């Protein structure tokens, strides 16, 4: 089985070297059942992220650097996941806030158990969260309850930066997901669940990293706009597009 682990990055010159070294060591020892590659997906970085990434890809044979000119985290993920032809694709945040010990279970949910989508969760029973500010915690809970009351979905945490898709799910769903920013994750999950894809939600151990690219007010507003777009027709249009696919 082939596996691509995508790390979306925006101006991460400080975090990249140590995170990638840690992840690479983990993959080497714990994920040897897979033929894996780590892909750094950068768009919009204006610091030394490109240089650091290129140097990492020279240092490690199985690290690649993928640069997209247009901005947006969702766009970077979609582009890197669709460019890949691996059986399983994963993404995780560069800060490794989610404990890597959950990675084997995330991947085997798809590779062995046959789920279409697997997601880390900070809100499911069994999860532990350390160091998250009250504000982020509250926004996360309120946001996920809004998602639930609008769509009656079964997952609890749409926004954890730790997700995996099967090749088939990626090829079907990604072309239909419109958001190119932070709402991308929620849109992907709602479209997946509402179109019969099976989602496994796994509680994670999360240690928050206060260094954040999120502009809270702006992102919250964009998220609400995205939810309304889906509720007022977007979901219906996406379903039609998915059914038209061969
Ligand atoms: N490619 C790409 N990655 C991004 C962008 N914005 C954020 N990221 C990455 O997304 C991940 C999560 O960002 P972070 O700021 O830690 O989010 P938080 O943990 O929710 O505060 C990190 O790896 C960021 O570098 C973007 O516009 N493009
Ligand atoms: Mg973070």
CSV table of N, CA and C in Angstrom, one decimal, residues 51-198:
chain,number,residue,atom,x,y,z
A,51,UNK,N,13.1,27.4,0.9
A,51,UNK,CA,14.5,26.9,1.1
A,51,UNK,C,14.6,25.8,2.1
A,52,UNK,N,14.0,25.9,3.2
A,52,UNK,CA,14.0,24.9,4.2
A,52,UNK,C,13.4,23.6,3.7
A,53,UNK,N,12.3,23.7,3.0
A,53,UNK,CA,11.7,22.5,2.4
A,53,UNK,C,12.6,21.8,1.4
A,54,UNK,N,13.2,22.6,0.5
A,54,UNK,CA,14.0,22.0,-0.5
A,54,UNK,C,15.2,21.3,0.2
A,55,UNK,N,15.7,21.9,1.2
A,55,UNK,CA,16.9,21.3,1.8
A,55,UNK,C,16.4,20.0,2.5
A,56,UNK,N,15.2,20.0,3.1
A,56,UNK,CA,14.7,18.7,3.7
A,56,UNK,C,14.5,17.7,2.6
A,57,UNK,N,14.0,18.1,1.5
A,57,UNK,CA,13.8,17.1,0.4
A,57,UNK,C,15.1,16.5,-0.1
A,58,UNK,N,16.2,17.3,0.0
A,58,UNK,CA,17.5,16.7,-0.3
A,58,UNK,C,18.0,15.8,0.8
A,59,UNK,N,17.8,16.2,2.0
A,59,UNK,CA,18.3,15.4,3.2
A,59,UNK,C,17.5,14.1,3.2
A,60,UNK,N,16.2,14.1,3.0
A,60,UNK,CA,15.4,12.8,3.1
A,60,UNK,C,14.9,12.5,1.7
A,61,UNK,N,15.2,11.3,1.3
A,61,UNK,CA,14.7,10.8,0.0
A,61,UNK,C,13.2,10.8,-0.1
A,62,UNK,N,12.5,10.5,1.0
A,62,UNK,CA,11.1,10.3,1.0
A,62,UNK,C,10.3,11.6,1.4
A,63,UNK,N,11.0,12.7,1.3
A,63,UNK,CA,10.3,14.0,1.5
A,63,UNK,C,10.3,14.8,0.2
A,64,UNK,N,9.1,15.3,-0.2
A,64,UNK,CA,9.0,16.0,-1.4
A,64,UNK,C,8.4,17.4,-1.1
A,65,UNK,N,8.7,18.4,-1.9
A,65,UNK,CA,8.2,19.7,-1.8
A,65,UNK,C,7.3,20.1,-2.9
A,66,UNK,N,6.1,20.5,-2.5
A,66,UNK,CA,5.1,20.8,-3.5
A,66,UNK,C,4.7,22.3,-3.3
A,67,UNK,N,4.9,23.1,-4.3
A,67,UNK,CA,4.6,24.6,-4.2
A,67,UNK,C,3.5,24.9,-5.1
A,68,UNK,N,2.4,25.6,-4.6
A,68,UNK,CA,1.3,26.0,-5.4
A,68,UNK,C,1.3,27.5,-5.3
A,69,UNK,N,1.1,28.2,-6.4
A,69,UNK,CA,1.2,29.7,-6.4
A,69,UNK,C,0.0,30.3,-5.8
A,70,UNK,N,-1.2,29.8,-6.0
A,70,UNK,CA,-2.4,30.5,-5.5
A,70,UNK,C,-2.6,30.2,-4.0
A,71,UNK,N,-3.2,31.1,-3.3
A,71,UNK,CA,-3.2,30.9,-1.8
A,71,UNK,C,-4.3,30.0,-1.3
A,72,UNK,N,-4.3,29.6,0.0
A,72,UNK,CA,-5.4,28.9,0.6
A,72,UNK,C,-5.0,27.5,1.0
A,73,UNK,N,-5.3,27.2,2.3
A,73,UNK,CA,-4.9,25.9,2.8
A,73,UNK,C,-5.7,24.7,2.1
A,74,UNK,N,-7.0,25.0,1.9
A,74,UNK,CA,-7.8,23.9,1.2
A,74,UNK,C,-7.3,23.7,-0.2
A,75,UNK,N,-6.9,24.7,-0.8
A,75,UNK,CA,-6.4,24.6,-2.2
A,75,UNK,C,-5.1,23.8,-2.2
A,76,UNK,N,-4.2,24.0,-1.2
A,76,UNK,CA,-3.0,23.3,-1.1
A,76,UNK,C,-3.2,21.8,-0.9
A,77,UNK,N,-4.2,21.5,0.0
A,77,UNK,CA,-4.5,20.1,0.3
A,77,UNK,C,-5.0,19.4,-0.9
A,78,UNK,N,-6.0,20.0,-1.5
A,78,UNK,CA,-6.7,19.4,-2.7
A,78,UNK,C,-5.6,19.2,-3.8
A,79,UNK,N,-4.8,20.1,-4.1
A,79,UNK,CA,-3.8,20.0,-5.1
A,79,UNK,C,-2.8,18.9,-4.8
A,80,UNK,N,-2.3,18.8,-3.6
A,80,UNK,CA,-1.3,17.8,-3.2
A,80,UNK,C,-2.0,16.4,-3.2
A,81,UNK,N,-3.2,16.3,-2.7
A,81,UNK,CA,-3.9,15.0,-2.7
A,81,UNK,C,-4.3,14.5,-4.0
A,82,UNK,N,-4.6,15.4,-4.9
A,82,UNK,CA,-5.0,15.0,-6.3
A,82,UNK,C,-3.8,14.7,-7.2
A,83,UNK,N,-2.7,15.3,-6.9
A,83,UNK,CA,-1.5,15.1,-7.6
A,83,UNK,C,-0.9,13.7,-7.2
A,84,UNK,N,-1.2,13.3,-6.0
A,84,UNK,CA,-0.7,12.0,-5.5
A,84,UNK,C,-1.6,10.9,-6.1
A,85,UNK,N,-0.9,9.7,-6.3
A,85,UNK,CA,-1.8,8.6,-6.7
A,85,UNK,C,-1.7,7.4,-5.7
A,86,UNK,N,-1.4,7.8,-4.5
A,86,UNK,CA,-1.3,6.8,-3.4
A,86,UNK,C,-2.7,6.3,-3.0
A,87,UNK,N,-2.6,5.0,-2.5
A,87,UNK,CA,-3.9,4.4,-2.0
A,87,UNK,C,-4.5,5.1,-0.9
A,88,UNK,N,-3.7,5.7,0.0
A,88,UNK,CA,-4.2,6.5,1.1
A,88,UNK,C,-3.5,7.8,1.2
A,89,UNK,N,-4.3,8.9,1.4
A,89,UNK,CA,-3.7,10.2,1.6
A,89,UNK,C,-4.1,10.8,2.9
A,90,UNK,N,-3.1,11.4,3.6
A,90,UNK,CA,-3.3,11.9,4.9
A,90,UNK,C,-2.9,13.4,4.9
A,91,UNK,N,-3.4,14.2,5.8
A,91,UNK,CA,-2.7,15.5,6.0
A,91,UNK,C,-2.6,15.7,7.5
A,92,UNK,N,-1.6,16.4,7.9
A,92,UNK,CA,-1.5,16.8,9.3
A,92,UNK,C,-0.8,18.1,9.4
A,93,UNK,N,-1.2,18.9,10.5
A,93,UNK,CA,-0.6,20.2,10.6
A,93,UNK,C,0.9,20.1,11.0
A,94,UNK,N,1.7,21.1,10.6
A,94,UNK,CA,3.1,21.0,10.8
A,94,UNK,C,3.5,21.0,12.3
A,95,UNK,N,2.7,21.6,13.1
A,95,UNK,CA,3.0,21.7,14.5
A,95,UNK,C,2.9,20.4,15.3
A,96,UNK,N,2.4,19.4,14.6
A,96,UNK,CA,2.3,18.0,15.2
A,96,UNK,C,1.5,18.1,16.5
A,97,UNK,N,0.5,19.0,16.6
A,97,UNK,CA,-0.3,19.1,17.8
A,97,UNK,C,-1.0,17.8,18.1
A,98,UNK,N,-1.4,17.1,17.1
A,98,UNK,CA,-2.0,15.8,17.3
A,98,UNK,C,-0.9,14.8,17.5
A,99,UNK,N,-1.0,14.0,18.6
A,99,UNK,CA,0.0,13.0,18.9
A,99,UNK,C,0.1,12.0,17.8
A,100,UNK,N,1.4,11.8,17.3
A,100,UNK,CA,1.6,10.9,16.2
A,100,UNK,C,1.2,9.4,16.5
A,101,UNK,N,1.0,9.1,17.7
A,101,UNK,CA,0.7,7.7,18.0
A,101,UNK,C,-0.6,7.3,17.4
A,102,UNK,N,-1.5,8.3,17.1
A,102,UNK,CA,-2.8,7.9,16.4
A,102,UNK,C,-2.6,7.7,14.9
A,103,UNK,N,-1.5,8.0,14.3
A,103,UNK,CA,-1.3,7.9,12.9
A,103,UNK,C,-1.6,6.5,12.4
A,104,UNK,N,-1.0,5.4,13.0
A,104,UNK,CA,-1.2,4.1,12.5
A,104,UNK,C,-2.7,3.7,12.4
A,105,UNK,N,-3.4,4.1,13.5
A,105,UNK,CA,-4.9,3.8,13.5
A,105,UNK,C,-5.6,4.6,12.4
A,106,UNK,N,-5.2,5.9,12.2
A,106,UNK,CA,-5.9,6.7,11.2
A,106,UNK,C,-5.7,6.0,9.9
A,107,UNK,N,-4.5,5.6,9.5
A,107,UNK,CA,-4.3,5.0,8.2
A,107,UNK,C,-4.9,3.6,8.1
A,108,UNK,N,-4.8,2.8,9.1
A,108,UNK,CA,-5.4,1.5,9.0
A,108,UNK,C,-6.9,1.5,9.0
A,109,UNK,N,-7.5,2.5,9.5
A,109,UNK,CA,-9.0,2.6,9.3
A,109,UNK,C,-9.3,2.5,7.8
A,110,UNK,N,-8.5,3.1,7.0
A,110,UNK,CA,-8.8,3.1,5.6
A,110,UNK,C,-8.2,1.9,4.9
A,111,UNK,N,-6.9,1.7,5.2
A,111,UNK,CA,-6.2,0.6,4.5
A,111,UNK,C,-6.7,-0.8,4.9
A,112,UNK,N,-7.1,-1.0,6.1
A,112,UNK,CA,-7.5,-2.3,6.6
A,112,UNK,C,-9.0,-2.4,6.8
A,113,UNK,N,-9.5,-1.4,7.6
A,113,UNK,CA,-11.0,-1.5,7.9
A,113,UNK,C,-11.9,-1.1,6.8
A,114,UNK,N,-11.3,-0.4,5.8
A,114,UNK,CA,-12.2,-0.1,4.6
A,114,UNK,C,-13.0,1.2,4.7
A,115,UNK,N,-12.7,2.1,5.7
A,115,UNK,CA,-13.4,3.3,5.7
A,115,UNK,C,-13.0,4.2,4.6
A,116,UNK,N,-13.8,5.2,4.2
A,116,UNK,CA,-13.5,6.1,3.1
A,116,UNK,C,-12.7,7.3,3.6
A,117,UNK,N,-13.0,7.7,4.8
A,117,UNK,CA,-12.5,8.9,5.4
A,117,UNK,C,-12.2,8.6,6.9
A,118,UNK,N,-11.0,9.1,7.4
A,118,UNK,CA,-10.7,8.9,8.8
A,118,UNK,C,-10.3,10.3,9.4
A,119,UNK,N,-10.8,10.6,10.5
A,119,UNK,CA,-10.4,12.0,11.1
A,119,UNK,C,-10.1,11.9,12.6
A,120,UNK,N,-9.1,12.7,12.9
A,120,UNK,CA,-8.8,12.9,14.3
A,120,UNK,C,-9.8,13.8,15.0
A,121,UNK,N,-10.1,13.5,16.3
A,121,UNK,CA,-11.1,14.3,17.0
A,121,UNK,C,-10.7,14.7,18.3
A,122,UNK,N,-10.9,16.0,18.6
A,122,UNK,CA,-10.6,16.5,20.0
A,122,UNK,C,-11.8,16.5,20.8
A,123,UNK,N,-13.0,16.2,20.2
A,123,UNK,CA,-14.3,16.4,20.9
A,123,UNK,C,-14.9,15.0,21.2
A,124,UNK,N,-14.3,14.0,20.7
A,124,UNK,CA,-14.9,12.7,21.0
A,124,UNK,C,-14.4,12.1,22.3
A,125,UNK,N,-15.3,11.3,22.9
A,125,UNK,CA,-14.9,10.7,24.2
A,125,UNK,C,-13.6,9.9,24.1
A,126,UNK,N,-12.7,10.2,25.0
A,126,UNK,CA,-11.4,9.5,24.9
A,126,UNK,C,-10.3,10.4,24.5
A,127,UNK,N,-10.7,11.6,23.9
A,127,UNK,CA,-9.7,12.6,23.5
A,127,UNK,C,-9.1,13.3,24.7
A,128,UNK,N,-7.9,13.8,24.6
A,128,UNK,CA,-7.3,14.7,25.6
A,128,UNK,C,-6.8,15.9,24.9
A,129,UNK,N,-7.0,17.0,25.5
A,129,UNK,CA,-6.6,18.3,24.9
A,129,UNK,C,-5.8,19.1,26.0
A,130,UNK,N,-4.6,19.5,25.6
A,130,UNK,CA,-3.8,20.3,26.6
A,130,UNK,C,-3.5,21.6,26.0
A,131,UNK,N,-3.6,22.7,26.8
A,131,UNK,CA,-3.1,24.0,26.4
A,131,UNK,C,-3.9,24.8,25.4
A,132,UNK,N,-5.1,24.3,25.1
A,132,UNK,CA,-5.9,25.1,24.2
A,132,UNK,C,-6.6,26.3,25.0
A,133,UNK,N,-6.6,27.5,24.4
A,133,UNK,CA,-7.2,28.6,25.1
A,133,UNK,C,-8.7,28.4,25.2
A,134,UNK,N,-9.3,29.0,26.2
A,134,UNK,CA,-10.7,28.9,26.4
A,134,UNK,C,-11.5,29.4,25.2
A,135,UNK,N,-10.9,30.5,24.6
A,135,UNK,CA,-11.6,31.0,23.4
A,135,UNK,C,-11.6,30.0,22.3
A,136,UNK,N,-10.5,29.4,21.9
A,136,UNK,CA,-10.5,28.5,20.8
A,136,UNK,C,-11.4,27.3,21.1
A,137,UNK,N,-11.3,26.8,22.4
A,137,UNK,CA,-12.1,25.7,22.8
A,137,UNK,C,-13.6,26.0,22.6
A,138,UNK,N,-14.0,27.2,23.1
A,138,UNK,CA,-15.4,27.6,23.0
A,138,UNK,C,-15.8,27.7,21.5
A,139,UNK,N,-15.0,28.4,20.7
A,139,UNK,CA,-15.4,28.6,19.3
A,139,UNK,C,-15.5,27.2,18.6
A,140,UNK,N,-14.6,26.3,18.9
A,140,UNK,CA,-14.7,25.0,18.3
A,140,UNK,C,-16.0,24.3,18.7
A,141,UNK,N,-16.3,24.3,20.0
A,141,UNK,CA,-17.5,23.6,20.4
A,141,UNK,C,-18.8,24.3,19.8
A,142,UNK,N,-18.8,25.6,19.8
A,142,UNK,CA,-20.0,26.3,19.2
A,142,UNK,C,-20.1,26.0,17.7
A,143,UNK,N,-19.0,26.1,17.0
A,143,UNK,CA,-18.9,25.9,15.6
A,143,UNK,C,-19.4,24.4,15.2
A,144,UNK,N,-18.9,23.5,16.0
A,144,UNK,CA,-19.3,22.1,15.7
A,144,UNK,C,-20.8,21.8,16.0
A,145,UNK,N,-21.3,22.5,17.0
A,145,UNK,CA,-22.7,22.3,17.3
A,145,UNK,C,-23.6,23.0,16.2
A,146,UNK,N,-23.1,24.1,15.6
A,146,UNK,CA,-23.8,24.7,14.5
A,146,UNK,C,-23.8,23.7,13.3
A,147,UNK,N,-22.6,23.1,13.0
A,147,UNK,CA,-22.6,22.1,11.9
A,147,UNK,C,-23.6,21.0,12.2
A,148,UNK,N,-23.6,20.6,13.4
A,148,UNK,CA,-24.6,19.5,13.8
A,148,UNK,C,-26.0,19.9,13.6
A,149,UNK,N,-26.4,21.1,14.1
A,149,UNK,CA,-27.8,21.5,14.0
A,149,UNK,C,-28.2,21.8,12.6
A,150,UNK,N,-27.3,22.1,11.7
A,150,UNK,CA,-27.7,22.4,10.3
A,150,UNK,C,-27.7,21.1,9.5
A,151,UNK,N,-26.8,20.2,9.8
A,151,UNK,CA,-26.7,19.0,8.9
A,151,UNK,C,-26.9,17.6,9.5
A,152,UNK,N,-27.1,17.6,10.9
A,152,UNK,CA,-27.2,16.4,11.6
A,152,UNK,C,-26.2,15.3,11.3
A,153,UNK,N,-24.9,15.8,11.2
A,153,UNK,CA,-23.8,14.9,10.9
A,153,UNK,C,-23.4,14.1,12.1
A,154,UNK,N,-22.7,13.0,11.9
A,154,UNK,CA,-22.4,12.2,13.1
A,154,UNK,C,-21.0,12.4,13.6
A,155,UNK,N,-20.2,13.2,12.9
A,155,UNK,CA,-18.8,13.5,13.4
A,155,UNK,C,-18.9,14.7,14.3
A,156,UNK,N,-18.0,14.8,15.3
A,156,UNK,CA,-18.0,15.9,16.3
A,156,UNK,C,-17.0,17.0,16.0
A,157,UNK,N,-15.9,16.7,15.5
A,157,UNK,CA,-14.8,17.7,15.3
A,157,UNK,C,-14.4,17.8,13.8
A,158,UNK,N,-14.9,18.8,13.2
A,158,UNK,CA,-14.7,19.0,11.7
A,158,UNK,C,-13.3,19.5,11.5
A,159,UNK,N,-12.7,20.1,12.5
A,159,UNK,CA,-11.5,21.0,12.2
A,159,UNK,C,-10.1,20.5,12.7
A,160,UNK,N,-10.1,19.3,13.2
A,160,UNK,CA,-8.8,18.8,13.6
A,160,UNK,C,-7.9,18.5,12.5
A,161,UNK,N,-6.6,19.1,12.6
A,161,UNK,CA,-5.7,19.0,11.4
A,161,UNK,C,-5.0,17.6,11.3
A,162,UNK,N,-5.8,16.6,11.1
A,162,UNK,CA,-5.3,15.2,11.1
A,162,UNK,C,-6.4,14.3,10.4
A,163,UNK,N,-6.2,14.1,9.1
A,163,UNK,CA,-7.3,13.4,8.4
A,163,UNK,C,-6.7,12.5,7.3
A,164,UNK,N,-7.5,11.5,6.9
A,164,UNK,CA,-7.0,10.6,5.9
A,164,UNK,C,-8.2,10.3,5.0
A,165,UNK,N,-7.9,10.0,3.7
A,165,UNK,CA,-8.9,9.6,2.7
A,165,UNK,C,-8.4,8.5,1.9
A,166,UNK,N,-9.3,7.6,1.4
A,166,UNK,CA,-8.9,6.6,0.5
A,166,UNK,C,-8.7,7.3,-0.9
A,167,UNK,N,-8.0,6.6,-1.7
A,167,UNK,CA,-7.8,7.2,-3.1
A,167,UNK,C,-9.1,7.4,-3.8
A,168,UNK,N,-10.1,6.4,-3.6
A,168,UNK,CA,-11.4,6.6,-4.3
A,168,UNK,C,-12.1,7.8,-3.8
A,169,UNK,N,-12.2,7.9,-2.4
A,169,UNK,CA,-12.9,9.0,-1.8
A,169,UNK,C,-12.2,10.3,-2.3
A,170,UNK,N,-10.9,10.4,-2.3
A,170,UNK,CA,-10.2,11.6,-2.7
A,170,UNK,C,-10.6,12.0,-4.2
A,171,UNK,N,-10.6,11.0,-5.1
A,171,UNK,CA,-10.9,11.3,-6.5
A,171,UNK,C,-12.3,11.7,-6.7
A,172,UNK,N,-13.2,11.1,-5.9
A,172,UNK,CA,-14.6,11.5,-6.1
A,172,UNK,C,-14.9,12.8,-5.4
A,173,UNK,N,-14.5,13.0,-4.2
A,173,UNK,CA,-15.0,14.1,-3.4
A,173,UNK,C,-14.2,15.4,-3.7
A,174,UNK,N,-12.9,15.4,-3.8
A,174,UNK,CA,-12.1,16.6,-3.9
A,174,UNK,C,-12.5,17.5,-5.1
A,175,UNK,N,-12.8,17.0,-6.3
A,175,UNK,CA,-13.2,17.9,-7.3
A,175,UNK,C,-14.5,18.7,-7.0
A,176,UNK,N,-15.3,18.2,-6.1
A,176,UNK,CA,-16.6,18.8,-5.8
A,176,UNK,C,-16.5,19.8,-4.6
A,177,UNK,N,-15.4,19.7,-3.8
A,177,UNK,CA,-15.3,20.6,-2.7
A,177,UNK,C,-14.8,22.0,-3.3
A,178,UNK,N,-15.6,23.0,-2.9
A,178,UNK,CA,-15.3,24.4,-3.5
A,178,UNK,C,-14.4,25.2,-2.6
A,179,UNK,N,-14.5,25.1,-1.3
A,179,UNK,CA,-13.7,26.0,-0.5
A,179,UNK,C,-12.2,25.8,-0.6
A,180,UNK,N,-11.5,26.9,-0.6
A,180,UNK,CA,-10.0,26.8,-0.8
A,180,UNK,C,-9.3,27.2,0.5
A,181,UNK,N,-10.0,27.5,1.5
A,181,UNK,CA,-9.4,27.9,2.8
A,181,UNK,C,-9.6,27.0,3.9
A,182,UNK,N,-10.0,27.6,5.0
A,182,UNK,CA,-10.2,26.8,6.3
A,182,UNK,C,-11.5,26.0,6.3
A,183,UNK,N,-12.5,26.4,5.5
A,183,UNK,CA,-13.8,25.7,5.5
A,183,UNK,C,-13.7,24.4,4.8
A,184,UNK,N,-12.6,24.2,4.0
A,184,UNK,CA,-12.4,23.0,3.2
A,184,UNK,C,-12.7,21.7,4.0
A,185,UNK,N,-12.1,21.6,5.2
A,185,UNK,CA,-12.3,20.4,5.9
A,185,UNK,C,-13.8,20.0,6.2
A,186,UNK,N,-14.5,21.1,6.7
A,186,UNK,CA,-15.9,20.9,7.0
A,186,UNK,C,-16.7,20.5,5.8
A,187,UNK,N,-16.4,21.2,4.7
A,187,UNK,CA,-17.2,20.9,3.4
A,187,UNK,C,-16.9,19.5,3.0
A,188,UNK,N,-15.7,19.1,3.0
A,188,UNK,CA,-15.3,17.7,2.6
A,188,UNK,C,-16.1,16.7,3.5
A,189,UNK,N,-16.1,16.9,4.8
A,189,UNK,CA,-16.7,15.9,5.7
A,189,UNK,C,-18.3,15.9,5.5
A,190,UNK,N,-18.9,17.1,5.3
A,190,UNK,CA,-20.3,17.1,5.1
A,190,UNK,C,-20.7,16.4,3.8
A,191,UNK,N,-19.9,16.7,2.7
A,191,UNK,CA,-20.2,16.1,1.4
A,191,UNK,C,-20.0,14.6,1.6
A,192,UNK,N,-19.0,14.2,2.3
A,192,UNK,CA,-18.7,12.8,2.4
A,192,UNK,C,-19.9,12.1,3.1
A,193,UNK,N,-20.2,12.6,4.3
A,193,UNK,CA,-21.2,11.9,5.0
A,193,UNK,C,-22.6,11.9,4.3
A,194,UNK,N,-22.9,13.0,3.7
A,194,UNK,CA,-24.2,13.1,3.1
A,194,UNK,C,-24.3,12.3,1.7
A,195,UNK,N,-23.2,11.8,1.3
A,195,UNK,CA,-23.2,11.0,0.1
A,195,UNK,C,-22.8,9.6,0.3
A,196,UNK,N,-22.9,9.2,1.5
A,196,UNK,CA,-22.7,7.7,1.8
A,196,UNK,C,-21.3,7.2,2.0
A,197,UNK,N,-20.3,8.2,2.1
A,197,UNK,CA,-19.0,7.7,2.4
A,197,UNK,C,-18.9,7.4,3.9
A,198,UNK,N,-18.1,6.4,4.2
A,198,UNK,CA,-18.0,6.0,5.6
A,198,UNK,C,-16.9,6.8,6.3
